[in-house]
Coordinates of C-alpha atoms in Angstrom, one line a residue:
M20 CA -12.6 41.0 -121.7
D21 CA -10.1 40.1 -124.5
G22 CA -12.0 40.3 -127.8
L23 CA -9.3 38.2 -129.5
T24 CA -9.3 35.3 -127.0
N25 CA -13.0 35.7 -126.2
V26 CA -12.3 35.2 -122.4
L27 CA -13.5 37.3 -119.5
Q28 CA -11.2 36.7 -116.6
I29 CA -12.7 37.1 -113.1
N30 CA -9.6 37.8 -111.1
Y31 CA -11.1 39.7 -108.2
T32 CA -14.5 40.1 -106.5
D33 CA -15.2 41.9 -103.3
H34 CA -17.0 40.3 -100.4
D35 CA -18.3 43.5 -98.9
I36 CA -19.7 44.8 -102.2
N37 CA -21.3 41.5 -103.1
T38 CA -22.9 41.2 -99.6
L39 CA -24.4 44.7 -100.1
I40 CA -25.9 43.7 -103.5
K41 CA -27.6 40.7 -101.9
E42 CA -29.2 42.7 -99.2
P43 CA -32.9 43.6 -99.7
A44 CA -33.4 47.3 -100.3
A45 CA -36.4 49.5 -99.2
G46 CA -37.2 50.3 -102.8
D47 CA -35.6 52.0 -105.9
S48 CA -35.7 55.7 -106.6
V49 CA -37.7 56.5 -109.7
Y50 CA -35.6 56.4 -112.8
T51 CA -36.3 56.4 -116.6
T52 CA -34.3 54.8 -119.3
H53 CA -32.8 56.7 -122.3
F54 CA -30.4 56.8 -125.2
S55 CA -28.2 59.8 -125.8
G56 CA -27.9 61.3 -129.3
N57 CA -24.7 59.2 -129.5
E58 CA -26.6 56.0 -129.0
E59 CA -25.3 55.6 -125.4
L60 CA -27.6 53.9 -122.9
F61 CA -28.3 55.7 -119.5
I62 CA -30.8 55.8 -116.7
R63 CA -31.9 59.1 -115.3
F64 CA -32.9 59.7 -111.7
D65 CA -35.1 62.5 -110.3
D66 CA -32.3 64.0 -108.3
E67 CA -28.6 64.4 -108.5
F68 CA -25.9 62.0 -107.1
T69 CA -22.2 62.5 -106.8
V70 CA -19.4 60.6 -108.5
P71 CA -16.2 60.8 -106.5
H72 CA -12.6 61.2 -107.4
L73 CA -11.2 58.0 -109.0
P74 CA -7.5 57.3 -109.2
I75 CA -6.4 57.4 -112.9
H76 CA -3.3 55.2 -112.8
H77 CA -3.5 51.4 -112.4
D78 CA -1.0 48.8 -113.7
V79 CA -3.1 46.5 -115.9
R80 CA -0.8 43.6 -114.8
N81 CA -2.1 44.1 -111.2
T82 CA -5.4 42.2 -111.1
T83 CA -6.2 43.4 -107.5
P84 CA -7.6 46.9 -106.9
G85 CA -5.7 49.2 -104.5
T86 CA -7.3 49.7 -101.1
H87 CA -7.9 53.4 -101.8
Y88 CA -9.8 52.6 -105.0
L89 CA -11.7 49.9 -103.4
G90 CA -12.8 52.1 -100.5
I91 CA -14.1 54.7 -102.9
M92 CA -15.9 52.1 -104.9
K93 CA -17.6 50.6 -101.9
S94 CA -18.9 53.9 -100.7
F95 CA -20.1 55.0 -104.1
L96 CA -21.8 51.7 -104.9
T97 CA -23.5 51.7 -101.6
T98 CA -25.2 55.0 -102.5
L99 CA -26.0 53.8 -106.0
F100 CA -27.4 50.5 -104.8
H101 CA -30.0 52.2 -102.6
R102 CA -31.1 54.3 -105.6
A103 CA -31.3 51.4 -108.1
S104 CA -31.2 48.1 -106.2
G105 CA -33.2 46.3 -109.0
V106 CA -30.4 47.0 -111.5
F107 CA -27.9 45.1 -109.4
S108 CA -30.2 42.4 -108.0
G109 CA -28.6 38.9 -108.2
L110 CA -25.3 40.2 -109.6
T111 CA -21.7 39.8 -108.6
Y112 CA -19.2 42.6 -108.7
F113 CA -15.8 42.1 -110.2
F114 CA -12.7 44.3 -110.8
D115 CA -11.3 44.6 -114.3
P116 CA -7.8 46.1 -114.3
E117 CA -8.2 47.3 -117.9
E118 CA -11.5 49.1 -117.2
V119 CA -11.0 50.9 -113.8
F120 CA -13.7 53.5 -114.6
K121 CA -16.2 50.8 -115.6
P122 CA -17.0 48.6 -112.6
G123 CA -18.4 45.3 -113.8
F124 CA -21.1 43.0 -112.6
F125 CA -22.1 39.5 -113.9
K126 CA -24.5 36.7 -113.5
L127 CA -24.5 33.2 -115.0
Y128 CA -27.8 32.0 -116.4
K129 CA -28.9 28.7 -117.9
V130 CA -31.6 28.0 -120.5
G131 CA -32.0 24.3 -120.9
K132 CA -28.4 23.0 -121.3
R133 CA -27.1 26.3 -122.7
E134 CA -25.2 28.8 -120.5
F135 CA -25.3 32.6 -120.9
L136 CA -23.4 35.4 -119.3
Y137 CA -25.2 38.6 -118.2
L138 CA -22.6 41.4 -118.2
L139 CA -23.2 44.9 -116.8
R140 CA -20.7 47.7 -116.8
L141 CA -21.1 51.2 -115.4
D142 CA -19.4 54.1 -117.1
L143 CA -18.2 56.6 -114.5
L144 CA -16.1 58.9 -116.7
Y145 CA -17.3 62.5 -116.6
N146 CA -19.5 63.5 -119.5
P147 CA -19.7 67.3 -119.8
Q148 CA -23.2 67.2 -121.3
Y149 CA -24.6 65.3 -118.4
G150 CA -23.0 66.6 -115.3
R151 CA -21.4 69.5 -113.4
I152 CA -17.9 69.5 -111.9
I153 CA -17.8 69.9 -108.1
E154 CA -14.1 69.5 -107.7
R155 CA -11.6 69.5 -110.5
G156 CA -9.4 66.5 -111.3
D157 CA -5.7 66.4 -112.0
N158 CA -3.1 64.1 -113.5
D159 CA -3.8 61.5 -110.8
V160 CA -7.6 61.6 -110.2
T161 CA -10.8 62.2 -112.1
P162 CA -13.0 65.1 -111.2
V163 CA -15.8 64.9 -108.6
Y164 CA -19.0 65.6 -110.4
G165 CA -22.7 65.7 -109.9
T166 CA -25.2 64.1 -112.3
K167 CA -28.7 62.7 -112.6
E168 CA -27.6 60.2 -115.3
L169 CA -25.8 56.9 -115.0
F170 CA -24.4 55.6 -118.2
L171 CA -24.1 51.8 -118.5
Q172 CA -23.8 48.8 -120.9
A173 CA -25.6 45.5 -120.4
Y174 CA -25.3 42.4 -122.6
I175 CA -26.2 38.7 -122.7
L176 CA -23.4 36.6 -124.2
P177 CA -23.5 32.9 -125.2
L178 CA -20.9 30.8 -123.4
E179 CA -18.7 27.9 -124.5
K180 CA -17.6 27.0 -121.0
V181 CA -17.0 28.4 -117.5
D182 CA -13.8 27.9 -115.6
V183 CA -14.5 27.1 -111.9
I184 CA -11.8 26.5 -109.3
H185 CA -12.7 25.7 -105.7
D186 CA -16.3 26.6 -106.4
K187 CA -15.3 30.1 -107.6
I188 CA -15.8 31.3 -111.2
K189 CA -12.5 32.3 -112.7
A190 CA -13.3 32.8 -116.4
F191 CA -16.0 32.9 -118.9
H192 CA -15.3 31.6 -122.4
I193 CA -17.6 33.3 -125.0
K194 CA -19.0 31.0 -127.7
Q195 CA -17.8 32.5 -131.0
T196 CA -20.0 32.0 -134.0
I197 CA -18.3 34.3 -136.5
S198 CA -14.9 33.5 -137.9
E199 CA -13.7 37.1 -138.8
T200 CA -15.3 40.5 -139.0
W201 CA -12.2 42.3 -140.2
I202 CA -12.2 42.6 -144.0
G203 CA -9.3 44.8 -144.9
E204 CA -8.0 48.4 -144.9
Q205 CA -8.6 51.6 -146.8
G206 CA -6.6 54.8 -147.2
R207 CA -2.9 55.3 -147.3
G208 CA -0.1 56.3 -144.9
Y209 CA -1.3 57.9 -141.7
L210 CA -4.9 57.8 -143.1
V211 CA -5.1 54.1 -143.3
K212 CA -7.9 52.5 -141.3
G213 CA -9.3 49.1 -140.8
I214 CA -12.7 48.0 -142.1
W215 CA -14.9 45.7 -140.0
I216 CA -18.4 44.4 -140.7
D217 CA -19.6 44.3 -137.0
D218 CA -22.1 47.1 -137.6
E219 CA -23.4 45.6 -140.8
L220 CA -23.9 42.2 -139.0
T221 CA -25.7 44.1 -136.1
K222 CA -28.1 45.7 -138.6
F223 CA -28.8 42.4 -140.3
Y224 CA -29.6 40.6 -137.0
T225 CA -31.7 43.4 -135.6
K226 CA -33.8 44.0 -138.8
L227 CA -34.4 40.2 -139.1
F228 CA -36.4 40.1 -135.9
L229 CA -38.0 43.6 -136.2
P230 CA -41.8 43.6 -136.8
A231 CA -43.0 45.3 -140.0
G232 CA -43.3 49.1 -139.5
K233 CA -41.7 49.0 -136.0
K234 CA -39.1 51.8 -135.4
I235 CA -36.6 51.3 -132.5
Y236 CA -33.6 53.4 -133.5
P237 CA -31.1 53.9 -131.8
Y238 CA -31.6 50.6 -130.1
F239 CA -30.1 47.5 -131.7
P240 CA -31.3 44.5 -129.6
F241 CA -29.0 42.0 -131.4
L242 CA -25.3 42.9 -131.6
C243 CA -22.2 41.4 -133.2
M244 CA -19.6 41.5 -130.4
Y245 CA -16.6 39.3 -129.6
K246 CA -17.2 37.4 -132.9
T247 CA -20.6 36.2 -131.7
L248 CA -24.3 37.2 -131.6
C249 CA -25.2 38.8 -128.3
A250 CA -28.3 40.5 -126.8
N251 CA -28.2 44.3 -126.0
I252 CA -30.2 44.7 -122.8
I253 CA -32.2 47.8 -121.8
G254 CA -34.6 46.2 -119.3
L255 CA -32.2 46.1 -116.3
T256 CA -34.1 44.5 -113.5
E257 CA -33.8 40.8 -112.7
R258 CA -37.3 40.0 -114.0
E259 CA -36.7 41.9 -117.3
R260 CA -33.3 40.0 -117.8
E261 CA -35.0 36.7 -117.2
N262 CA -37.7 37.6 -119.7
V263 CA -35.2 38.2 -122.4
L264 CA -33.1 35.0 -121.9
P265 CA -35.5 32.4 -123.4
Y266 CA -36.3 34.8 -126.3
F267 CA -32.6 35.3 -127.0
S268 CA -32.0 31.6 -126.7
M269 CA -34.7 30.9 -129.3
A270 CA -33.5 33.7 -131.6
S271 CA -29.9 32.6 -131.6
T272 CA -30.9 28.9 -132.1
F273 CA -32.8 30.0 -135.2
L274 CA -30.0 32.2 -136.5
Y275 CA -26.9 30.0 -135.9
P276 CA -27.4 27.8 -139.0
Y277 CA -27.3 31.0 -141.2
M278 CA -24.3 32.7 -139.5
K279 CA -21.6 31.7 -142.0
R280 CA -23.7 32.6 -145.0
I281 CA -24.6 36.0 -143.5
E282 CA -20.9 36.7 -142.7
K283 CA -19.9 35.8 -146.2
A284 CA -22.6 38.0 -147.8
L285 CA -21.7 41.1 -145.8
K286 CA -18.0 40.8 -146.6
N287 CA -18.9 41.6 -150.2
T288 CA -21.7 44.2 -149.7
D289 CA -23.2 46.6 -147.2
F290 CA -26.4 45.5 -145.4
S291 CA -29.7 46.1 -147.1
E292 CA -33.1 44.7 -146.6
N293 CA -33.2 43.9 -150.3
L294 CA -30.4 41.4 -150.0
P295 CA -31.7 38.0 -151.3
L296 CA -30.3 36.2 -148.2
F297 CA -32.0 38.6 -145.8
Q298 CA -35.3 38.2 -147.6
E299 CA -34.9 34.4 -147.6
I300 CA -34.2 34.2 -143.8
K301 CA -36.8 36.9 -143.0
E302 CA -39.6 34.7 -144.5
K303 CA -38.6 31.9 -142.1
V304 CA -38.6 33.8 -138.8
P305 CA -41.1 32.3 -136.5
P306 CA -43.9 34.8 -135.4
E307 CA -43.1 34.4 -131.7
L308 CA -39.6 35.9 -132.3
Y309 CA -41.3 39.3 -133.0
G310 CA -43.0 39.3 -129.7
M311 CA -40.4 41.0 -127.4
L312 CA -39.9 43.9 -129.7
N313 CA -43.6 44.6 -130.0
N314 CA -43.5 45.6 -126.3
L315 CA -40.8 48.2 -126.9
H316 CA -41.5 51.9 -127.5
I317 CA -38.8 54.6 -128.1
E318 CA -39.6 58.3 -128.4
A319 CA -37.2 61.0 -129.6
Y320 CA -37.2 64.4 -127.9
L321 CA -35.0 67.4 -127.2
N322 CA -33.5 67.8 -123.7
R323 CA -33.2 71.1 -121.9
D324 CA -30.0 71.8 -123.9
E325 CA -31.8 71.2 -127.2
I326 CA -29.9 68.0 -127.7
K327 CA -31.7 65.0 -129.1
E328 CA -32.3 62.1 -126.8
Y329 CA -34.5 59.0 -126.8
E330 CA -36.7 57.7 -124.0
I331 CA -37.4 53.9 -123.7
E332 CA -40.6 52.3 -122.4
L333 CA -41.2 48.6 -122.0
D334 CA -44.7 47.3 -121.6
A335 CA -45.1 45.2 -118.5

């Protein structure tokens, strides 16, 4: 996806993979949902699976995957689907030439007259804290590794329009509700770096809908991405996605009239719950918009390597 043009191009989907996703599965393996100490979302299975060699080099101008890459991906996703069919239920696979290690999946949803994009990406790059190398990689391929953890990202994004040609989706246009999150630079010479307020906006949105006394770190259910408000999804089954959609639609409808004022306020100061604007809007949040987060429980613990992780539980 191009964050500047707010367009996700769908250049290639695969018939065989999408047929596989639509097939009913015997049942998922047991998995639990977690965040790493670096705030990365993953699901953990009871037993190990193998991630194969993936070719490293791909010309981003070529929007079609090579036959070798596609063969590897079909085989791997077949194994993965039978472990976690619920995660992929109802989705469509697509190839992104700029993210060859992050296979993507999508589904178009509607709430009333509004359209939303559900976007799922897997992260197949080797993480040394969460796997063991079976065969080394080289300059051309990634290593083969075994792991119990599958890292992923899942979002719901509001749409401006959808490009459809001959009954096939070709592009999603993200509805942008923020004018600019870049506010300048700091430092000098080689140490100069840009300053963005995306994280401050994310904190503002999330705290706004958080019930009093509720602690959900490191999860931020409302994110500033692609110059818009989006939902950060941790309930990955189709039923869980569908439960979030009307809630996110209501929350975004409530928040949209305040977006410009929030953006302006955070360009001049860091987020704080003591900001007058935050307190003003917080008082107006309808009680029903606290409901979804009341069902969420996050517990911190140390894994077997004494590294902090967080386990997520969602009430049925």
